[in-house]
Coordinates of C-alpha atoms and ligand atoms in Angstrom, one line a residue:
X1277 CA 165.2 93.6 -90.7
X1278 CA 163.4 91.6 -87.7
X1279 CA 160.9 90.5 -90.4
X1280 CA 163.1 89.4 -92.2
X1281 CA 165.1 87.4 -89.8
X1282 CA 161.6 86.6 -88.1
X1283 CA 161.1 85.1 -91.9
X1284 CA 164.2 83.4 -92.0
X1285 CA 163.9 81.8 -89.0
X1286 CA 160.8 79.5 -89.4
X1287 CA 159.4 77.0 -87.1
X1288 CA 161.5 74.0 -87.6
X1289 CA 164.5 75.9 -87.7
X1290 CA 164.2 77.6 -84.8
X1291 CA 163.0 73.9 -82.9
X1292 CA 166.4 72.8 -84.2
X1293 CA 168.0 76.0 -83.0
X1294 CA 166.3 75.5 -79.7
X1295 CA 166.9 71.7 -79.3
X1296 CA 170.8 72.2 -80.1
X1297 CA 170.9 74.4 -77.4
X1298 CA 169.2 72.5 -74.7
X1299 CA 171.5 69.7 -75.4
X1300 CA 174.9 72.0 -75.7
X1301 CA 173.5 72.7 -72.2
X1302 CA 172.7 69.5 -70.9
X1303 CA 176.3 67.9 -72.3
X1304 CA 178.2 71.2 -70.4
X1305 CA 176.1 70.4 -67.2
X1306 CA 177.6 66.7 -67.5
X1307 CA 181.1 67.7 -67.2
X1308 CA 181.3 69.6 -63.9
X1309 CA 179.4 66.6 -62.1
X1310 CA 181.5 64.8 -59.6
X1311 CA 179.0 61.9 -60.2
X1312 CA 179.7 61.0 -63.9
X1313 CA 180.3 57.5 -65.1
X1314 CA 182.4 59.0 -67.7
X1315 CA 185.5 59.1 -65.4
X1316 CA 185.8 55.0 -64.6
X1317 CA 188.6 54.3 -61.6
X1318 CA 187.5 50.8 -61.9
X1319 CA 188.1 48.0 -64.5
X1320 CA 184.4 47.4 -63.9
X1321 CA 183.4 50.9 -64.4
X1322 CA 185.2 50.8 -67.6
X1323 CA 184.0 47.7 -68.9
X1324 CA 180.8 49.4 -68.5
X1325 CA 181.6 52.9 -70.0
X1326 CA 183.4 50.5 -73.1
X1327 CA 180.0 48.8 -73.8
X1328 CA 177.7 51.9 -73.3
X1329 CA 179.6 53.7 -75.6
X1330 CA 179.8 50.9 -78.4
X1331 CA 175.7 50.8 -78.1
X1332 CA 175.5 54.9 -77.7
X1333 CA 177.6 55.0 -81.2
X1334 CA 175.6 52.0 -82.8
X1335 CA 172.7 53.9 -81.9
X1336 CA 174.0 57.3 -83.7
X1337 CA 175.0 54.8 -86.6
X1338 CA 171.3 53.7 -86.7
X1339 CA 169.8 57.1 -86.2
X1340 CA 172.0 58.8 -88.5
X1341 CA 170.9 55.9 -91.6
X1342 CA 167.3 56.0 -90.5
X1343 CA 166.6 59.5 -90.4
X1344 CA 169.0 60.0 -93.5
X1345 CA 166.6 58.2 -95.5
X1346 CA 164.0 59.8 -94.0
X1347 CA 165.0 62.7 -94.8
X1348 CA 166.4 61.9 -98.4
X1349 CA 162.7 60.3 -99.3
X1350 CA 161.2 63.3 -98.2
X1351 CA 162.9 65.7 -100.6
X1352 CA 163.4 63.5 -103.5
X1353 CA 159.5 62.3 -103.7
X1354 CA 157.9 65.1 -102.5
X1355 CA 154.8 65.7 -104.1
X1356 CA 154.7 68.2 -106.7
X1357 CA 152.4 70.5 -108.3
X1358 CA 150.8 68.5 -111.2
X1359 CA 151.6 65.1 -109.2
X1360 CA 148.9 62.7 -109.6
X1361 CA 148.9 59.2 -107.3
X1362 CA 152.2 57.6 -107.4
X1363 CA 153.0 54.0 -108.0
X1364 CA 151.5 52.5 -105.3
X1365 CA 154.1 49.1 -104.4
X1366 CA 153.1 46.2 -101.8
X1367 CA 156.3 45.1 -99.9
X1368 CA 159.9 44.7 -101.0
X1369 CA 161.1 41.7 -100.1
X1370 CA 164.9 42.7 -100.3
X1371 CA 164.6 44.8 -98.4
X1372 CA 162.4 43.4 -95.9
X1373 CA 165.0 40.9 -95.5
X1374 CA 167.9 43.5 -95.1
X1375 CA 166.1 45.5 -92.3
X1376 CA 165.0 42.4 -90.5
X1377 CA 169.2 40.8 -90.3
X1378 CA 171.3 44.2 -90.0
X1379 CA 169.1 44.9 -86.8
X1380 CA 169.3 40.9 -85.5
X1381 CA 173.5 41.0 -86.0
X1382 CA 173.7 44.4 -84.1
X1383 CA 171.9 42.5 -81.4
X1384 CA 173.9 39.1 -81.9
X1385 CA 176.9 41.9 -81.4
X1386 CA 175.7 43.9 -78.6
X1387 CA 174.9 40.3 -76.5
X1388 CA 178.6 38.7 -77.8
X1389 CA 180.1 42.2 -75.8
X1390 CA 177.5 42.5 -73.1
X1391 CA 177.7 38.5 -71.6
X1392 CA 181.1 37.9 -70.3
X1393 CA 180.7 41.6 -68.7
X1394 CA 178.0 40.6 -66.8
X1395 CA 180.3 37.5 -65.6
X1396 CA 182.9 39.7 -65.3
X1397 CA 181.1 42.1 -62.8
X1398 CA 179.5 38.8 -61.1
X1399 CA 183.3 37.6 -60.3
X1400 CA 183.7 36.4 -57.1
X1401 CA 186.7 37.8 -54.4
X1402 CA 190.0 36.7 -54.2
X1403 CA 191.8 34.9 -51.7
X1404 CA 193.0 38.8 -50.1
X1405 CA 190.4 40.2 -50.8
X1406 CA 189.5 43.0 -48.4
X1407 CA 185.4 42.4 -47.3
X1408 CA 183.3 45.4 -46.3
X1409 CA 179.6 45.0 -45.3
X1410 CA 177.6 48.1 -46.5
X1411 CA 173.7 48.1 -45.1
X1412 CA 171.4 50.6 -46.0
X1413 CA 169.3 52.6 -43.5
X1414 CA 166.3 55.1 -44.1
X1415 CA 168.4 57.2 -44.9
X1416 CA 172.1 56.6 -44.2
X1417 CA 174.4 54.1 -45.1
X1418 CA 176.7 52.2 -42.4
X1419 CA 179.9 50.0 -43.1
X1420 CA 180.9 47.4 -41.5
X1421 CA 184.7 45.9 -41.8
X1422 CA 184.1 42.6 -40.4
X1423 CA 187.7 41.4 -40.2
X1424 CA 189.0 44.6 -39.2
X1425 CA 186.6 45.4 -36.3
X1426 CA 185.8 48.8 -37.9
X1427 CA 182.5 50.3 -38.3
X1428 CA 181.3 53.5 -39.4
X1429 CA 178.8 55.8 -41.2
X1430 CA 178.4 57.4 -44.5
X1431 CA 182.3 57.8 -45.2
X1432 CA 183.3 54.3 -46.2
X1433 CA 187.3 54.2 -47.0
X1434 CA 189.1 51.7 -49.3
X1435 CA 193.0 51.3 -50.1
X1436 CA 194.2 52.1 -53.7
X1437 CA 194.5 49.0 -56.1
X1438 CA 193.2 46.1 -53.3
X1439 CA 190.2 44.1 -54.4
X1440 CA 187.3 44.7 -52.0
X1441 CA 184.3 42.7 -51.9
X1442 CA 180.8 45.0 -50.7
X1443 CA 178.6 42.9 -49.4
X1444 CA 174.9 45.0 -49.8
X1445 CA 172.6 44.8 -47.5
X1446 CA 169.4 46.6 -46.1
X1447 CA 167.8 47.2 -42.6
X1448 CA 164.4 48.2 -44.0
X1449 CA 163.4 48.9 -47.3
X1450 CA 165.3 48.4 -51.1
X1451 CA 168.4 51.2 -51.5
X1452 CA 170.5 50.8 -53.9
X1453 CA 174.5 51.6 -54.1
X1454 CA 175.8 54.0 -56.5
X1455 CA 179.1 55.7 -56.7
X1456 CA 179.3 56.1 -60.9
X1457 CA 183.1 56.5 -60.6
X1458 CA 183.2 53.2 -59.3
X1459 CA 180.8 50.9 -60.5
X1460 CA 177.2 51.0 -61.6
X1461 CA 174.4 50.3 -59.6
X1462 CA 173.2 47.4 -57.3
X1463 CA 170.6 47.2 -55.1
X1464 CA 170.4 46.8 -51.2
X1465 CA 167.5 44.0 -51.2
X1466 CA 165.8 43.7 -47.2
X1467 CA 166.9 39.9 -46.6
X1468 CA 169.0 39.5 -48.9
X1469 CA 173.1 39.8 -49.4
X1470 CA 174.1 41.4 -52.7
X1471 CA 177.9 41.7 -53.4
X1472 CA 180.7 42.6 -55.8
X1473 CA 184.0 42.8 -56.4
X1474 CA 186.2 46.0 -56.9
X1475 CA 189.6 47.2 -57.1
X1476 CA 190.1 51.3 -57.4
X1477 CA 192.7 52.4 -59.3
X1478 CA 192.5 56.1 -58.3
X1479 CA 193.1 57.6 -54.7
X1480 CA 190.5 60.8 -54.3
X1481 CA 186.6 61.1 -52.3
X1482 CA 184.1 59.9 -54.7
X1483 CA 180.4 60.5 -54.2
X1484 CA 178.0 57.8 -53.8
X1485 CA 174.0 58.1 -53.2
X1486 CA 171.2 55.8 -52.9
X1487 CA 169.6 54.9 -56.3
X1488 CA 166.9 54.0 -55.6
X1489 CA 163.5 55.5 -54.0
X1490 CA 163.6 54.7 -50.5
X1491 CA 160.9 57.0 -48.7
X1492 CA 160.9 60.9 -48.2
X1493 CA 164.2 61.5 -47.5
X1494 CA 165.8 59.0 -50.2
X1495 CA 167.3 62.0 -52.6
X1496 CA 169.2 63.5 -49.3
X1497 CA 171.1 59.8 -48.7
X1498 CA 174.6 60.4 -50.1
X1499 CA 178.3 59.0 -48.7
X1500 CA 181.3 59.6 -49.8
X1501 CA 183.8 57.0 -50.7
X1502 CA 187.3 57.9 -49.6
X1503 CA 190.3 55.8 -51.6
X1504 CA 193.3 56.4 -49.7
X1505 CA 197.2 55.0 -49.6
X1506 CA 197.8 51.5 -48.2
X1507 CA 199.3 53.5 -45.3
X1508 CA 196.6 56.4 -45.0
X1509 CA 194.0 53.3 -44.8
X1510 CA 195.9 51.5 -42.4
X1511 CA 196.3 55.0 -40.3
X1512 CA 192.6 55.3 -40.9
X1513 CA 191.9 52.0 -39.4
X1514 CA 194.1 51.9 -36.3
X1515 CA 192.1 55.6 -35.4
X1516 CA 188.8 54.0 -36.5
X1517 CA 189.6 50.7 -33.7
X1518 CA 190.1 52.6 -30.6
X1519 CA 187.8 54.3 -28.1
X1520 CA 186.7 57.6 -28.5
X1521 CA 188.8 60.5 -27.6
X1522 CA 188.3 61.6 -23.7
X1523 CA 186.6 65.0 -23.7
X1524 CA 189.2 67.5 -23.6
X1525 CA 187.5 71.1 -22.1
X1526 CA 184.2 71.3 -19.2
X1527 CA 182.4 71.9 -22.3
X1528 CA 183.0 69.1 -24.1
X1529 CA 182.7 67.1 -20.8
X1530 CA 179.0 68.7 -20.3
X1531 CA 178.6 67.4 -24.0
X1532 CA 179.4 63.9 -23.3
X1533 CA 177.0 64.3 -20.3
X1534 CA 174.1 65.5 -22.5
X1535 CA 174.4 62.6 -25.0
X1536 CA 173.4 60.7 -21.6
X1537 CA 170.8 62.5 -20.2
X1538 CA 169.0 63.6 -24.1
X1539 CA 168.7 59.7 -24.8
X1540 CA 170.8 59.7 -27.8
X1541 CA 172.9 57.2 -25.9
X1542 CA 169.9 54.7 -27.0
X1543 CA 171.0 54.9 -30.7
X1544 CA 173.9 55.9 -31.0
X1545 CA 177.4 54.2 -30.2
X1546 CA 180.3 55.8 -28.7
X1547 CA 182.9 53.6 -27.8
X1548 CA 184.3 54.3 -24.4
X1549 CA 181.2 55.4 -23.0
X1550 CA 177.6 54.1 -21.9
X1551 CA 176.6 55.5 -25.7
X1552 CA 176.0 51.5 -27.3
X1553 CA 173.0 52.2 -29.5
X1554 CA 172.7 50.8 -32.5
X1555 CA 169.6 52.5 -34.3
X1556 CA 171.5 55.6 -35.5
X1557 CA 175.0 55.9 -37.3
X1558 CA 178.3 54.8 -35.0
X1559 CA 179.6 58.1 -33.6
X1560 CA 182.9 57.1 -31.8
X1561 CA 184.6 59.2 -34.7
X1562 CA 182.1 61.3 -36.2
X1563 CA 184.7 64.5 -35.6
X1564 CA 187.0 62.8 -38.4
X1565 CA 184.5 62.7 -41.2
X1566 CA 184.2 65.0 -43.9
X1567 CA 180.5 65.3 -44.0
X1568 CA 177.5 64.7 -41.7
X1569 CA 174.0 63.5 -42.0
X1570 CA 174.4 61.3 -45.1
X1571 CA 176.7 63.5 -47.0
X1572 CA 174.0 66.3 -46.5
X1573 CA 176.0 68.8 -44.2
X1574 CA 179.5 69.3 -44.0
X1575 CA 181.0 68.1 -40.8
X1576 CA 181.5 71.7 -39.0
X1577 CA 180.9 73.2 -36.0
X1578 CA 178.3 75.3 -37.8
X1579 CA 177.1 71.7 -40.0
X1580 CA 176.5 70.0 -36.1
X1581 CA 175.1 72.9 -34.8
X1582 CA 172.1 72.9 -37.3
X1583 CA 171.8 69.5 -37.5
X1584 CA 171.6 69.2 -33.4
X1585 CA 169.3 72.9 -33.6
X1586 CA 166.7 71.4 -36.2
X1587 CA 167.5 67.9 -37.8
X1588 CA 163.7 68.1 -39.2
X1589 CA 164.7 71.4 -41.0
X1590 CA 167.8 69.5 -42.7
X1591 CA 166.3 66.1 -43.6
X1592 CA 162.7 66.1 -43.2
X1593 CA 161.3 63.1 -42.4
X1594 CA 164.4 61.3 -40.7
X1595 CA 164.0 59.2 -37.8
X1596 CA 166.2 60.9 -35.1
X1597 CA 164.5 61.8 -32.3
X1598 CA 166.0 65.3 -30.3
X1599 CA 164.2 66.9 -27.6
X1600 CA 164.3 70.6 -27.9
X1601 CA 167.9 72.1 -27.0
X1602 CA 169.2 75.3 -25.5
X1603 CA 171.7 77.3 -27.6
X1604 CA 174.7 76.3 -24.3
X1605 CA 173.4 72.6 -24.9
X1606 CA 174.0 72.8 -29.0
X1607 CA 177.5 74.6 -28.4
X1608 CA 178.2 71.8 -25.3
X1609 CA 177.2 68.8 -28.1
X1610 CA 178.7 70.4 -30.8
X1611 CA 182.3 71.0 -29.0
X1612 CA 182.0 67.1 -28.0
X1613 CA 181.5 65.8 -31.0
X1614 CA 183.9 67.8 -32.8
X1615 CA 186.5 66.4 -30.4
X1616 CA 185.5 63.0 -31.5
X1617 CA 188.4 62.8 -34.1
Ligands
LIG911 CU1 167.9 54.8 -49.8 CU2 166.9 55.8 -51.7

């Protein structure tokens, strides 16, 4: 029986089997990603979606013709026993001509669809249009609202179905912005201001990451964008404008000591106290966002107390600088900036 089936199942079968397989995997692995651009909230991220799958289904059109052939001239004229040399034919000027202006309209197509989207995505803001600043650090992102006086770190918040304009920018090296729900790609060029226009559709977190290699820690640079109600946003940005919340416990108070007397005051900001730094994220309400560390740790006492115990362990290669810290000093931090709602 297994020689048999061994017998059954030659080589190329079983590559096909195999190959199947491997992409019924891959194509399962696709749905469960949060990150898919096969879920647009964006009439950019749709317009993009449209065209890739016109060209994805022109390309299985092509593929299926081509290999068709293939496959049917393989069959039909393969050489049998008793075959001497076949006809031997130099070019075919039909159908020369046919290959040479089915592929050329395809194209002429493909460029008709692809043009006024790349217009479209270039559009410029309108007149209430809501303007965000988004710079790229090794390896965090920070927002700035200019015209809102906000700023914050790796959670950047947008209301439902009002155009917003992200202006890209960098502090050091090329990032580049990617939240695939939202729109594709754009870089974060060093000197340089890239922008576009978008209006989400669909309130929910989406993840973003950097997309493009930035040093050691680029793959651990994530943020979250958070589309919320008109009112949530507005909520969101009256909290977001005013000075930290006063420690409320010793411990907390001991915390807001150590931020002093550890030097993170010299890059970090907490509005409301001597903390004005600008090197690392704004912190003034680190205690309301979801995550910490670029999206890398979620923002618990236990996330903190990791990050503050060992940042080198959870992002190797980042730039924060920590001197050593007793397990009361953690705790002391970490009850501070939890408070920091
Ligand atoms: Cu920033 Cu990769």
């Amino acid at each position: 029986m297994k020689g048999r089936l061994r017998g059954a199942l030659n080589k190329p079968i079983a590559m096909a089997l195999l190959l199947m397989g491997s992409a019924l995997l891959f194509a399962t692995a696709c749905g469960a990603t949060p990150q898919t651009i096969l879920e647009p909230t964006t009439r950019s991220a749709r317009d993009s979606l449209d065209l890739l799958k016109f060209v994805f289904w022109s390309a299985v059109g092509v593929f299926v013709v081509v290999e068709g052939a293939l496959i049917y001239v393989l069959i039909r004229y393969r050489r049998r026993s008793g075959d001497g040399l076949p006809r031997q034919t130099h070019g075919h000027t039909r159908l020369e001509i046919a290959w040479t202006i089915v592929p050329t309209i395809l194209v002429v197509v493909i460029a008709v669809l692809t043009v006024p989207r790349i217009f479209a995505l270039a559009q410029g803001p309108e007149a209430d249009t809501l303007r965000v600043r988004a710079i790229g650090h090794q390896w965090w992102f920070e927002f700035v609202y200019p015209d809102l006086g906000v700023v914050t770190a790796n959670e950047l918040h947008l209301p439902v179905n009002q155009s917003v304009e992200i202006q890209l920018e960098s502090e050091d090296v090329l990032h580049s912005f990617w939240v695939p729900k939202l729109r594709g790609k754009l870089d974060m060029v060093p000197g340089r201001v890239n922008k576009f226009v978008i209006t989400p559709e669909s309130t929910g977190t989406f993840l973003g990451q950097c997309a493009e290699f930035c040093g050691i820690a680029h793959a651990l640079m994530k943020f979250t964008v958070v589309v919320e109600s008109e009112s949530d946003f507005a909520a969101w940005v009256d909290n977001e404008r005013a000075p930290r919340a006063p420690p409320a416990s010793e411990q907390a108070k001991a915390g807001e000591a150590l931020l002093a007397s550890k030097g993170c005051v010299a890059c970090h900001t907490i509005r409301g106290t001597e903390a004005a730094g600008v090197i690392g994220p704004e912190l003034t309400h680190v205690g309301s966002r979801n995550h910490i560390a670029a999206g890398i740790l979620p923002n618990t006492h236990e996330g903190l107390a990791k990050w503050l115990s060992g940042p080198q362990d959870v992002k190797p290669g980042n730039f924060m600088v920590i001197p050593e810290l007793s397990e009361d000093e953690v705790e002391s931090l970490v009850t501070y900036l939890v408070g920091l709602k």
